[in-house]
């Protein structure tokens, strides 16, 4: 069975501080991993996916198969980064997303 | 220019009174999904359509049904809503394929009186 774990429900940092949102997964195969973000009163939207190896809004995430992790990082947090972040996994066999429990990031001024 | 549109944004129904939530898309995606998201929880997949093929998650209650009359529209029917069904219901679409991202609507918040 596939599972995604985000150990922190809430992460609070000051503006300008580095931020790392943790995500661990269990899946017997090669997963596709995503980070989705939900800003206050907005729809859930894709932030980035591991296959693209891109940086979006200063965020990056590296898939570490040895540690089965896909942590989201940003060197300098901004207040507008405050949001709910979900790590998600999709199996190569289908389209079904399995979400982690989510981490609420609060960036304080 | 919303591409996945859910109506209404807020829906109130009475305990046991059937309710239908709607979703439409302008992306022409093959796959449409319905998720239930309760407060402070992750979205939970209820079912999805791959074109006309309906795929129900094993733990989705029988009380929840869905219809997809054409590519653009998908409906979520709750036959006899209970208090525990109060939640945000999210519709999403994607192209077929495991690396295809899902595009979400704004959701419909369902309240049960």
Short mmCIF file of C-alpha atoms in Angstrom, two decimals:
data_model
loop_
_atom_site.label_atom_id
_atom_site.label_comp_id
_atom_site.label_asym_id
_atom_site.label_seq_id
_atom_site.Cartn_x
_atom_site.Cartn_y
_atom_site.Cartn_z
CA UNK A 1 0.00 0.00 0.00
CA UNK A 2 1.21 3.49 -0.71
CA UNK A 3 1.43 6.04 2.05
CA UNK A 4 2.62 9.62 2.43
CA UNK A 5 3.63 11.04 5.79
CA UNK A 6 4.11 14.67 6.67
CA UNK A 7 5.28 14.62 10.28
CA UNK A 8 4.65 18.28 11.02
CA UNK A 9 1.11 19.62 11.11
CA UNK A 10 2.37 23.15 11.69
CA UNK A 11 5.64 24.83 10.88
CA UNK A 12 6.24 28.40 11.97
CA UNK A 13 9.26 30.40 10.81
CA UNK A 14 10.28 34.02 10.58
CA UNK A 15 10.50 35.84 7.28
CA UNK A 16 13.89 35.29 5.69
CA UNK A 17 14.56 32.05 7.53
CA UNK A 18 15.10 28.78 5.67
CA UNK A 19 12.19 26.39 5.60
CA UNK A 20 11.98 22.66 5.07
CA UNK A 21 8.68 20.81 4.95
CA UNK A 22 9.23 17.11 5.43
CA UNK A 23 7.61 14.37 3.40
CA UNK A 24 8.26 10.65 3.58
CA UNK A 25 6.61 8.02 1.51
CA UNK A 26 6.24 4.28 1.30
CA UNK A 27 5.66 2.68 -2.04
CA UNK A 28 6.95 -0.53 -3.57
CA UNK A 29 8.05 0.84 -6.89
CA UNK A 30 9.05 4.11 -8.50
CA UNK A 31 6.58 6.76 -7.47
CA UNK A 32 5.76 10.10 -8.96
CA UNK A 33 5.80 12.75 -6.25
CA UNK A 34 4.19 16.16 -6.11
CA UNK A 35 3.82 19.10 -3.79
CA UNK A 36 0.46 20.87 -3.80
CA UNK A 37 -0.23 24.17 -2.05
CA UNK A 38 -3.45 25.72 -0.82
CA UNK A 39 -3.32 29.41 0.00
CA UNK A 40 -6.02 30.89 2.20
CA UNK A 41 -9.37 30.87 0.41
CA UNK A 42 -7.86 29.54 -2.81
CA UNK A 43 -8.00 26.27 -4.61
CA UNK A 44 -5.52 23.47 -4.19
CA UNK A 45 -2.88 23.88 -6.86
CA UNK A 46 0.23 22.11 -8.01
CA UNK A 47 3.44 23.65 -6.73
CA UNK A 48 6.00 21.31 -8.22
CA UNK A 49 6.68 17.71 -9.18
CA UNK A 50 9.83 15.72 -8.85
CA UNK A 51 9.98 14.73 -12.50
CA UNK A 52 10.36 18.36 -13.55
CA UNK A 53 13.29 19.11 -11.24
CA UNK A 54 12.20 22.72 -11.25
CA UNK A 55 12.19 25.57 -8.77
CA UNK A 56 8.83 27.25 -8.29
CA UNK A 57 8.49 30.40 -6.19
CA UNK A 58 11.93 29.62 -4.79
CA UNK A 59 10.89 26.15 -3.62
CA UNK A 60 12.74 22.99 -4.57
CA UNK A 61 12.24 19.36 -3.67
CA UNK A 62 14.59 16.47 -4.28
CA UNK A 63 13.50 12.88 -4.37
CA UNK A 64 15.72 10.77 -2.14
CA UNK A 65 14.91 7.15 -2.88
CA UNK A 66 17.30 5.86 -0.23
CA UNK A 67 15.50 7.77 2.49
CA UNK A 68 12.13 7.61 0.72
CA UNK A 69 11.77 11.34 1.18
CA UNK A 70 10.69 14.31 -0.89
CA UNK A 71 11.24 17.29 1.38
CA UNK A 72 10.27 20.77 0.21
CA UNK A 73 12.82 23.50 0.80
CA UNK A 74 13.18 27.22 0.41
CA UNK A 75 16.25 29.15 1.55
CA UNK A 76 14.44 32.37 2.50
CA UNK A 77 10.78 32.19 3.48
CA UNK A 78 8.41 35.01 2.57
CA UNK A 79 5.16 35.96 4.27
CA UNK A 80 3.23 35.09 1.11
CA UNK A 81 4.46 31.51 1.43
CA UNK A 82 2.08 31.02 4.34
CA UNK A 83 -0.27 28.26 3.23
CA UNK A 84 -1.17 24.61 3.60
CA UNK A 85 1.24 22.29 1.81
CA UNK A 86 0.44 18.74 0.79
CA UNK A 87 2.88 16.16 -0.40
CA UNK A 88 1.30 13.61 -2.73
CA UNK A 89 2.27 10.39 -4.45
CA UNK A 90 0.91 8.80 -7.56
CA UNK A 91 1.61 5.28 -8.64
CA UNK A 92 2.92 4.63 -12.12
CA UNK A 93 0.05 2.22 -12.56
CA UNK A 94 -2.65 4.83 -12.41
CA UNK A 95 -3.78 8.36 -11.74
CA UNK A 96 -4.69 8.13 -8.09
CA UNK A 97 -3.08 10.66 -5.79
CA UNK A 98 -2.38 9.73 -2.21
CA UNK A 99 -2.01 12.84 -0.09
CA UNK A 100 -0.07 13.34 3.09
CA UNK A 101 -1.82 14.92 6.04
CA UNK A 102 -0.56 18.38 5.15
CA UNK A 103 1.68 20.92 6.86
CA UNK A 104 0.53 24.43 7.60
CA UNK A 105 3.39 26.85 7.06
CA UNK A 106 3.20 30.17 8.87
CA UNK A 107 5.79 32.78 8.00
CA UNK A 108 5.91 35.51 10.58
CA UNK A 109 7.10 39.06 9.82
CA UNK B 1 -10.54 31.89 -16.50
CA UNK B 2 -11.21 29.05 -14.11
CA UNK B 3 -10.79 25.73 -15.83
CA UNK B 4 -12.42 23.47 -13.26
CA UNK B 5 -15.63 24.99 -12.04
CA UNK B 6 -17.64 23.75 -9.13
CA UNK B 7 -21.14 24.86 -8.31
CA UNK B 8 -22.33 25.93 -5.91
CA UNK B 9 -19.49 27.17 -3.69
CA UNK B 10 -21.61 26.59 -0.61
CA UNK B 11 -24.43 24.10 -0.27
CA UNK B 12 -26.70 23.57 2.67
CA UNK B 13 -28.98 20.58 2.86
CA UNK B 14 -31.06 18.83 5.47
CA UNK B 15 -30.19 15.57 7.11
CA UNK B 16 -31.31 12.79 4.77
CA UNK B 17 -32.26 15.08 1.87
CA UNK B 18 -30.50 14.16 -1.39
CA UNK B 19 -28.06 16.69 -2.75
CA UNK B 20 -26.09 17.01 -5.99
CA UNK B 21 -22.83 18.84 -6.46
CA UNK B 22 -21.61 19.69 -9.92
CA UNK B 23 -18.27 20.08 -11.63
CA UNK B 24 -17.42 21.18 -15.12
CA UNK B 25 -14.12 21.53 -16.93
CA UNK B 26 -12.85 23.33 -19.99
CA UNK B 27 -9.60 21.38 -20.19
CA UNK B 28 -10.96 18.38 -22.09
CA UNK B 29 -9.23 16.05 -19.64
CA UNK B 30 -10.04 12.34 -19.70
CA UNK B 31 -10.02 11.88 -15.97
CA UNK B 32 -12.26 13.53 -13.41
CA UNK B 33 -12.06 12.98 -9.66
CA UNK B 34 -14.12 13.69 -6.58
CA UNK B 35 -12.43 14.19 -3.22
CA UNK B 36 -13.83 14.74 0.23
CA UNK B 37 -11.83 17.02 2.51
CA UNK B 38 -12.81 17.40 6.13
CA UNK B 39 -11.51 20.15 8.33
CA UNK B 40 -7.74 19.99 8.91
CA UNK B 41 -7.47 16.76 6.91
CA UNK B 42 -6.02 15.84 3.56
CA UNK B 43 -8.30 15.33 0.57
CA UNK B 44 -9.60 11.79 0.37
CA UNK B 45 -10.43 10.30 -3.02
CA UNK B 46 -14.02 9.09 -3.31
CA UNK B 47 -14.03 7.94 -6.94
CA UNK B 48 -12.90 8.91 -10.39
CA UNK B 49 -13.91 8.57 -14.01
CA UNK B 50 -11.47 7.57 -16.68
CA UNK B 51 -13.49 8.70 -19.68
CA UNK B 52 -16.78 6.88 -19.06
CA UNK B 53 -15.31 4.21 -16.83
CA UNK B 54 -16.27 4.69 -13.20
CA UNK B 55 -13.79 3.69 -10.49
CA UNK B 56 -14.97 3.63 -6.91
CA UNK B 57 -12.58 3.63 -3.97
CA UNK B 58 -13.10 0.61 -1.75
CA UNK B 59 -14.02 2.62 1.33
CA UNK B 60 -16.36 5.11 -0.32
CA UNK B 61 -19.81 4.72 1.25
CA UNK B 62 -22.68 3.56 -0.95
CA UNK B 63 -24.41 6.80 -0.08
CA UNK B 64 -22.10 8.55 -2.56
CA UNK B 65 -22.75 8.19 -6.27
CA UNK B 66 -21.45 9.91 -9.34
CA UNK B 67 -22.49 10.61 -12.90
CA UNK B 68 -20.50 11.80 -15.87
CA UNK B 69 -22.89 12.50 -18.74
CA UNK B 70 -20.16 13.88 -21.00
CA UNK B 71 -16.47 14.84 -20.98
CA UNK B 72 -17.09 18.24 -19.47
CA UNK B 73 -19.43 17.51 -16.58
CA UNK B 74 -19.32 15.31 -13.54
CA UNK B 75 -21.79 15.17 -10.65
CA UNK B 76 -21.55 13.96 -7.09
CA UNK B 77 -24.83 12.71 -5.65
CA UNK B 78 -25.24 12.12 -1.94
CA UNK B 79 -28.40 10.11 -1.52
CA UNK B 80 -29.04 10.54 2.19
CA UNK B 81 -26.57 12.98 3.71
CA UNK B 82 -25.64 12.46 7.31
CA UNK B 83 -23.99 14.90 9.68
CA UNK B 84 -20.67 13.20 9.05
CA UNK B 85 -20.84 14.11 5.37
CA UNK B 86 -20.37 17.79 6.06
CA UNK B 87 -17.10 18.63 4.33
CA UNK B 88 -15.47 20.36 1.42
CA UNK B 89 -15.90 18.42 -1.80
CA UNK B 90 -13.21 18.91 -4.39
CA UNK B 91 -13.39 18.10 -8.06
CA UNK B 92 -10.20 17.62 -10.04
CA UNK B 93 -9.26 16.71 -13.58
CA UNK B 94 -6.19 15.40 -15.30
CA UNK B 95 -4.97 13.92 -18.51
CA UNK B 96 -4.35 10.20 -18.44
CA UNK B 97 -0.92 9.14 -17.24
CA UNK B 98 0.83 8.83 -13.91
CA UNK B 99 2.92 11.98 -14.25
CA UNK B 100 -0.01 14.21 -15.11
CA UNK B 101 -0.85 16.79 -12.46
CA UNK B 102 -4.41 17.20 -11.25
CA UNK B 103 -6.19 20.52 -11.60
CA UNK B 104 -8.59 21.31 -8.80
CA UNK B 105 -11.73 23.36 -8.58
CA UNK B 106 -12.48 25.75 -5.73
CA UNK B 107 -14.58 23.14 -4.01
CA UNK B 108 -18.11 23.06 -2.66
CA UNK B 109 -18.53 23.35 1.09
CA UNK B 110 -21.44 21.18 2.14
CA UNK B 111 -23.25 21.82 5.39
CA UNK B 112 -25.89 19.49 6.84
CA UNK B 113 -28.67 20.85 9.04
#
